[in-house]
CSV table of C-alpha atoms and ligand atoms in Angstrom, one decimal:
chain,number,residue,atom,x,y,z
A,1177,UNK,CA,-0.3,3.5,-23.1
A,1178,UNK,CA,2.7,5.1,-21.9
A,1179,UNK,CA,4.4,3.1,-18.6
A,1180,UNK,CA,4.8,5.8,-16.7
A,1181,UNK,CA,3.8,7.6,-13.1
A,1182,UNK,CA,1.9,11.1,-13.1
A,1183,UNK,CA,2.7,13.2,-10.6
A,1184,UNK,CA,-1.0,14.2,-9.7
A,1185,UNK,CA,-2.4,16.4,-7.2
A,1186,UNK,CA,-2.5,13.6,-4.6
A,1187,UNK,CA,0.7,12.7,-5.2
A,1188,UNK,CA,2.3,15.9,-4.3
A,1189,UNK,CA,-0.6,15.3,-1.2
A,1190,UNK,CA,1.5,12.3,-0.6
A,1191,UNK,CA,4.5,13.7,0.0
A,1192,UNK,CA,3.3,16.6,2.2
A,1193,UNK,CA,2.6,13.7,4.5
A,1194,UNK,CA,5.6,12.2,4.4
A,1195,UNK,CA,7.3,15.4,4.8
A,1196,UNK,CA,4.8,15.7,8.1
A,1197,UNK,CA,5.8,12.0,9.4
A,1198,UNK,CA,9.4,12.6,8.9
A,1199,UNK,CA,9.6,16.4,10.6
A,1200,UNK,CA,7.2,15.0,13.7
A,1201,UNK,CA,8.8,15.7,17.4
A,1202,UNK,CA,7.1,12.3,18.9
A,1203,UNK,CA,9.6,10.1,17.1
A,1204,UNK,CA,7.1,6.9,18.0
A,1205,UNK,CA,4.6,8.9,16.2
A,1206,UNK,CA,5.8,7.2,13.0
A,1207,UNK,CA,2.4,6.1,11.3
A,1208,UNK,CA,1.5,7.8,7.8
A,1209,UNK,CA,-2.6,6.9,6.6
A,1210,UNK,CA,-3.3,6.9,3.5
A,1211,UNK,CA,-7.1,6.5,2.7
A,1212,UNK,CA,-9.8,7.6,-0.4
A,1213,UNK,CA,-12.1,5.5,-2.0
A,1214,UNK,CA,-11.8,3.0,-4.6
A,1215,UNK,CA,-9.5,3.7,-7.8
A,1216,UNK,CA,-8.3,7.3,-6.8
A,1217,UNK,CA,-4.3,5.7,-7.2
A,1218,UNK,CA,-3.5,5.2,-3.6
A,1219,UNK,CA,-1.6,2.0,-4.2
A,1220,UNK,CA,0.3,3.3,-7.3
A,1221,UNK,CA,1.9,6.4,-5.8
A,1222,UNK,CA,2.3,4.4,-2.2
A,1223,UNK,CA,4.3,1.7,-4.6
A,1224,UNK,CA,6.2,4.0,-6.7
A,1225,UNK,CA,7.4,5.8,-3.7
A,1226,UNK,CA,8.4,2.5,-1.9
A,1227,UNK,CA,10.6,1.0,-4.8
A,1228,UNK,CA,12.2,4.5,-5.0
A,1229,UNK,CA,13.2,4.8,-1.3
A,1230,UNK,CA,13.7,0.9,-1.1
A,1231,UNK,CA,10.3,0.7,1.1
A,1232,UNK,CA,9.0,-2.7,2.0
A,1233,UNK,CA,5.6,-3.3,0.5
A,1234,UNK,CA,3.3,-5.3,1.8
A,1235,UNK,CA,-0.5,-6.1,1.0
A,1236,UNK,CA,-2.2,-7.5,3.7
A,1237,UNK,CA,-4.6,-10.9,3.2
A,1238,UNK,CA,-8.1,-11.1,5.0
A,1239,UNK,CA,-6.3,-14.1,6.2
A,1240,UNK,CA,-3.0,-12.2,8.0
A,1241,UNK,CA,-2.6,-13.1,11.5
A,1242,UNK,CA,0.8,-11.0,13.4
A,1243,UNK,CA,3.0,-14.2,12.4
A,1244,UNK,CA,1.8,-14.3,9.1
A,1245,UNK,CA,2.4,-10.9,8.5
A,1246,UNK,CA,5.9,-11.3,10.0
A,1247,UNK,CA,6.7,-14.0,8.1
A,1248,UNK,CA,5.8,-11.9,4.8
A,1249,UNK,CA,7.9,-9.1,5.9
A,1250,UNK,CA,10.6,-11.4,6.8
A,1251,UNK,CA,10.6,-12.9,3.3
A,1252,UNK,CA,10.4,-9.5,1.8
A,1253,UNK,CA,13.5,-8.1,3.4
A,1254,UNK,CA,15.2,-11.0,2.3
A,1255,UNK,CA,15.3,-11.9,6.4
A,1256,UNK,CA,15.0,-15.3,7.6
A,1257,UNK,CA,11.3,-16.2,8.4
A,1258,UNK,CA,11.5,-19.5,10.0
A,1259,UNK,CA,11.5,-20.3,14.0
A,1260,UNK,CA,9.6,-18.8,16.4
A,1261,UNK,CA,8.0,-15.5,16.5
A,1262,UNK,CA,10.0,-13.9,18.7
A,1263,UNK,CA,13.1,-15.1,16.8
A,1264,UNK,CA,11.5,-13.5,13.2
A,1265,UNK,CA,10.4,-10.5,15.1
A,1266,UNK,CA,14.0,-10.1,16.5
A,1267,UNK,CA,15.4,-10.5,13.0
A,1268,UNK,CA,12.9,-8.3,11.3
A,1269,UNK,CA,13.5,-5.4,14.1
A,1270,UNK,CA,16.9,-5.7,14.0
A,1271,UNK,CA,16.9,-5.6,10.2
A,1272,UNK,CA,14.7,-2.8,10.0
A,1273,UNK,CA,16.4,-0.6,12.8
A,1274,UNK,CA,19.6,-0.8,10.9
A,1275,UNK,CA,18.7,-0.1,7.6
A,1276,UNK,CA,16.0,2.2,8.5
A,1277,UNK,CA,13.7,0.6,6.0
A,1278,UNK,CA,9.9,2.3,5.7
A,1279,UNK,CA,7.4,-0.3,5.7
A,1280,UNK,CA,3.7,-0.2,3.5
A,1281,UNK,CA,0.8,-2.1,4.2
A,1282,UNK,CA,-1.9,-1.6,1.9
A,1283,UNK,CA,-5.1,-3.0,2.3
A,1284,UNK,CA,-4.7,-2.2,5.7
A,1285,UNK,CA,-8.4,-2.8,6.3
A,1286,UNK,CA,-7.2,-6.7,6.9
A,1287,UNK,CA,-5.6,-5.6,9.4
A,1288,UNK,CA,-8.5,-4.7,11.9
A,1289,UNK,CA,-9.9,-8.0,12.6
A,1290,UNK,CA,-9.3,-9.8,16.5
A,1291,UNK,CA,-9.1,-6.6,18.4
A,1292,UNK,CA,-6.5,-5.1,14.9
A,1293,UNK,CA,-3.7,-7.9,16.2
A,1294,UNK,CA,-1.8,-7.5,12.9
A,1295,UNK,CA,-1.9,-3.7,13.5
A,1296,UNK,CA,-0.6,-4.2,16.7
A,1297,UNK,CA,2.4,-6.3,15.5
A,1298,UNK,CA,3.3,-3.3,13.3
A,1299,UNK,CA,3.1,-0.7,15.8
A,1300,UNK,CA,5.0,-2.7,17.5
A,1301,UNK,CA,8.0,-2.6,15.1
A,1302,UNK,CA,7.4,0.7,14.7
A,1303,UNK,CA,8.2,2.0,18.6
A,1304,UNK,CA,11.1,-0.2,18.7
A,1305,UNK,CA,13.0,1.1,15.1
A,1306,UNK,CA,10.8,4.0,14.8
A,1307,UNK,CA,11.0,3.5,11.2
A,1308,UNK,CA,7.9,4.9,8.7
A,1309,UNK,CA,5.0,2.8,8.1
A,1310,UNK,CA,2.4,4.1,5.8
A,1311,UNK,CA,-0.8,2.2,6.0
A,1312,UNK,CA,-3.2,2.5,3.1
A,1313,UNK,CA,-7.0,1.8,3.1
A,1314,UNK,CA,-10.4,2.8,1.9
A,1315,UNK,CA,-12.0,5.9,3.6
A,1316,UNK,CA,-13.8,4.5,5.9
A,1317,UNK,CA,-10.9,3.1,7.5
A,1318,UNK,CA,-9.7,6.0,9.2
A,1319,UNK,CA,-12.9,6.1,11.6
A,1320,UNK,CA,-12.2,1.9,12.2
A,1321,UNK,CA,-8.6,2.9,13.3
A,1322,UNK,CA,-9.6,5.5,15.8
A,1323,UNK,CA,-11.6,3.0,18.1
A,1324,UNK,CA,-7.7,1.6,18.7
A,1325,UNK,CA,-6.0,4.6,20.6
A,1326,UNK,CA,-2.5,3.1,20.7
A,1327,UNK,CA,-2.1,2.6,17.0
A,1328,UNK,CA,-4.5,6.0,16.3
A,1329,UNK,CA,-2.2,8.4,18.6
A,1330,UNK,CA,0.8,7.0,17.0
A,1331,UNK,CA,-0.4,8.1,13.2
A,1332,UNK,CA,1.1,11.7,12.8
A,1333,UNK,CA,-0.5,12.6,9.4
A,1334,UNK,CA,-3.5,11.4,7.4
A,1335,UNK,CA,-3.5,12.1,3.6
A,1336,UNK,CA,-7.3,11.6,1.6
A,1337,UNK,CA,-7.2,10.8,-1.6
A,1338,UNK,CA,-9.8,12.6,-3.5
A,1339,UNK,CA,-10.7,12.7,-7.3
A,1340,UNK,CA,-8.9,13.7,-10.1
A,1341,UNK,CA,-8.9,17.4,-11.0
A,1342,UNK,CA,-9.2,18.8,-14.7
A,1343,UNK,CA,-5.5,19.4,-14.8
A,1344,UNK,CA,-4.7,16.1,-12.9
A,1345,UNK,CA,-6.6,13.9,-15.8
A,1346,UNK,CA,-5.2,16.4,-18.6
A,1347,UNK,CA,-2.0,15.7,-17.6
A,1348,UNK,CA,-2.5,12.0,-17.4
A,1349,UNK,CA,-3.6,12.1,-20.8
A,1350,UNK,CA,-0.8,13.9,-22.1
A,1351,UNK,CA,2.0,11.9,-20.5
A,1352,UNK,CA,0.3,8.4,-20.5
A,1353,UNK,CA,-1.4,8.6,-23.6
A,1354,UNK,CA,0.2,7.4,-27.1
A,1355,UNK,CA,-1.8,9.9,-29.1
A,1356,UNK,CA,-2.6,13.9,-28.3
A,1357,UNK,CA,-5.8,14.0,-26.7
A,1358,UNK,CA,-7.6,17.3,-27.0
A,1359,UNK,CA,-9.0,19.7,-23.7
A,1360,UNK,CA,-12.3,18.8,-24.6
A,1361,UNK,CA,-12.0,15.3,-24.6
A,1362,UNK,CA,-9.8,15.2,-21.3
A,1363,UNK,CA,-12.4,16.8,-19.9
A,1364,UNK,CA,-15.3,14.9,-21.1
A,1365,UNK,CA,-12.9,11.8,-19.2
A,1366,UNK,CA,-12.2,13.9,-16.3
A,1367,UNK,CA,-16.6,13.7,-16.4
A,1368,UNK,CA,-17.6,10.3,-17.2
A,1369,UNK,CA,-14.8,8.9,-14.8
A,1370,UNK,CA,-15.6,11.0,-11.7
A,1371,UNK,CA,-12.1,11.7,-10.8
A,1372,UNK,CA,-11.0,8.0,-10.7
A,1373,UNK,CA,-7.7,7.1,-11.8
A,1374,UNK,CA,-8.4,3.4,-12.7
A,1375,UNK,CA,-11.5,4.9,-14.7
A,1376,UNK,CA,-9.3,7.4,-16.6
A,1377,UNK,CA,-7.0,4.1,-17.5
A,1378,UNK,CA,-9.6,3.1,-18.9
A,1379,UNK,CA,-10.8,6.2,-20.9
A,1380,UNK,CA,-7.2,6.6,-22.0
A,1381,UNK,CA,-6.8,2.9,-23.4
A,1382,UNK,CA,-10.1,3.1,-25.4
A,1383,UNK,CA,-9.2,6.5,-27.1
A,1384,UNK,CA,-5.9,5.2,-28.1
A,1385,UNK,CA,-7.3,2.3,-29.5
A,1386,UNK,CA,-9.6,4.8,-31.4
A,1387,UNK,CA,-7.2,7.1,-32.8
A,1388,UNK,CA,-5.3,4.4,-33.8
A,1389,UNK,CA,-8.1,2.4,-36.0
A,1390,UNK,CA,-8.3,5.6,-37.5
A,1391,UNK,CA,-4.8,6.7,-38.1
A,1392,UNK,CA,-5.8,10.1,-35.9
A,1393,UNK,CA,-2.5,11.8,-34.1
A,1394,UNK,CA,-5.1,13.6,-32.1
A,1395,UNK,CA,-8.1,12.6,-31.0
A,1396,UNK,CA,-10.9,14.8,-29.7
A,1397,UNK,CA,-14.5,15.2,-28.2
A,1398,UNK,CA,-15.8,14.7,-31.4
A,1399,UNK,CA,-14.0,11.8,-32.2
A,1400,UNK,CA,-15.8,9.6,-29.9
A,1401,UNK,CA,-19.2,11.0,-29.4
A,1402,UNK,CA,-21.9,9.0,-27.9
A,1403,UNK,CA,-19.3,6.5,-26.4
A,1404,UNK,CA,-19.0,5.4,-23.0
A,1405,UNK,CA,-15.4,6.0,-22.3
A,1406,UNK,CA,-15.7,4.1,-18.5
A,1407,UNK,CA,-16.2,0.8,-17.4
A,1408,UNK,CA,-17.6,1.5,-13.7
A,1409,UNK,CA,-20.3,-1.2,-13.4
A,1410,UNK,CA,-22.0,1.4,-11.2
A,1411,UNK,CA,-22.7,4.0,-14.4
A,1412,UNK,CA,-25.9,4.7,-15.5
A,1413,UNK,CA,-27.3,5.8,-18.8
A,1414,UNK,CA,-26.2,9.2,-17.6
A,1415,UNK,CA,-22.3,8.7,-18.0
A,1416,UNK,CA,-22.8,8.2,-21.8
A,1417,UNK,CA,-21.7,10.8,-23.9
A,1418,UNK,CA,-24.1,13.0,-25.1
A,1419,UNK,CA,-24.0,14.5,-29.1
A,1420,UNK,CA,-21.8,17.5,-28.5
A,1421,UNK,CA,-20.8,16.3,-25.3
A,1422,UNK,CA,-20.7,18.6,-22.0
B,489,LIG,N1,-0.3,8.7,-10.6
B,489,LIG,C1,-0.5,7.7,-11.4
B,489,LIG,N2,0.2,7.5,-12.5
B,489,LIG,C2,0.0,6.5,-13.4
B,489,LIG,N3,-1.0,5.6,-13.2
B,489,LIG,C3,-1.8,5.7,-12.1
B,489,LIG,C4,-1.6,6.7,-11.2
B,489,LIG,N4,-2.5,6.6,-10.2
B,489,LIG,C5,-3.2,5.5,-10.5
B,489,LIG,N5,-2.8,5.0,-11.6
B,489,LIG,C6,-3.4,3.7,-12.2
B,489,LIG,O1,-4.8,3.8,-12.0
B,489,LIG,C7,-5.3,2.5,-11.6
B,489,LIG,C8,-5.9,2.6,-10.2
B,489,LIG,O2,-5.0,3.0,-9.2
B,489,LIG,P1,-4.7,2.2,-7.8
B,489,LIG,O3,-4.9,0.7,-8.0
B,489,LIG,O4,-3.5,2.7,-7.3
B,489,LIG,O5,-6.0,2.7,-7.0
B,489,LIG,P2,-6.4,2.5,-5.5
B,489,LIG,O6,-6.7,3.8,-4.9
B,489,LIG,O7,-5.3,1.7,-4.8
B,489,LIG,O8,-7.7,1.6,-5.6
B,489,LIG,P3,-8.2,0.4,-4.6
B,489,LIG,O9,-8.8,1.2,-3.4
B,489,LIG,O10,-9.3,-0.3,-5.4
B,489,LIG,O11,-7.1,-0.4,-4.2
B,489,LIG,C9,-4.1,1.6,-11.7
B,489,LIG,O12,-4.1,0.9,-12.9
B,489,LIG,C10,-2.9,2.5,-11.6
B,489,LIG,O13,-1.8,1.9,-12.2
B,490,LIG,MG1,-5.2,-0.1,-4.0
């Protein structure tokens, strides 16, 4: 498999909600949410954006409290992280207001225990630097973020993940994919996998590994009939392929 990022339909949904966040009047209006369900590819494209724009990325622990979570962003920015929390929150602010350094926390559903203190920390740094912070989390999070008005009114753009489309799994296979897949097959992976990335990684590992036992240079529907291409422990018999497929 090919090491590199595809440029899908919810990655271009991405970056019409940073384009949002950073065109907002309400400068402390700074927060980008980024939610979908399992597997769609929010941490990928969130990650691949933060090491282009020197983001700091963060992945929050069940465990975080606000000075754990300082002292992780501390270390990350290369900032000291020891003394009090005042002291690392005055080094981490000041850090982050000069360098204007966009901050992710994924997993952000961590971040909502003890009346969300964690998410309080960050909003925090946020009105004082006014710097980005895109927090990513599974779908329901968005609803568990809106019982907290001062960190809800301060998020200025929401982007859902959804499934894969057609052309977003047929381009996957074409650029991630050692061997040509054929439109039939992409499609019968665009199927089984329900539009989820980490299932098409999957899909696309297994075919190579079949073209290649075979010495194929393309590799097609027929190639792989009555396989399950997937490995979603939720599947049924239904996800198997079917002779002739579709
Ligand atoms: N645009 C992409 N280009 C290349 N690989 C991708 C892309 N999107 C996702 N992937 C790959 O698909 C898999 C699942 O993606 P990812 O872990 O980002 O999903 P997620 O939405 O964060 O899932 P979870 O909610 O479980 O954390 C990963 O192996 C990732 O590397
Ligand atoms: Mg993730």
């Amino acid at each position: 498999m090919k090491n590199v990022f595809v440029k899908t339909s919810n990655y271009i949904r991405f970056q019409e909600g940073l384009a949002a966040v950073e065109g907002r009047g309400a400068q402390e209006s700074s927060l980008l949410l980024v939610t979908g369900e399992a597997g769609y590819g929010k941490s990928e494209t969130v990650d691949q954006w933060a090491v282009q724009v020197g983001a700091s990325y963060l992945r929050a622990k069940t465990d975080w409290t606000p000075r754990y979570f300082l002292t992780e962003l501390a270390e990350n920015l290369k900032v000291d992280p020891s003394g009090r929390s005042k002291d690392v929150f005055a080094r981490v602010s000041g850090y982050i207001g000069r360098n204007q350094t966009p901050i992710v926390i994924d997993e952000v559903d961590h971040c909502l225990r003890d009346n969300a203190r964690v998410l309080e920390a960050a909003r925090d740094l946020s009105d004082l630097t006014e710097v980005v912070i895109v927090l990513v989390g599974m779908e329901k999070v968005q609803a568990k973020i809106s019982k907290h008005l001062q960190i809800s009114s301060r998020i200025a753009h929401v982007v859902t993940f959804c499934p894969a489309t057609i052309d977003d799994v047929v381009m996957t296979c074409s650029q991630k994919c050692e061997v040509k897949v054929a439109r039939d097959l992409a499609m019968e992976i665009h199927r089984q996998s329900k539009g989820r990335m980490r299932e098409i990684m999957n899909a696309i590992a297994l075919v190579e590994r079949e073209a290649q036992l075979n010495g194929l240079e393309e590799i097609s529907l027929k190639n792989v009939v009555n396989r399950q291409l997937t490995l979603d422990w939720q599947s049924t018999g239904q996800r198997t392929l079917v002779n002739g497929g579709r």
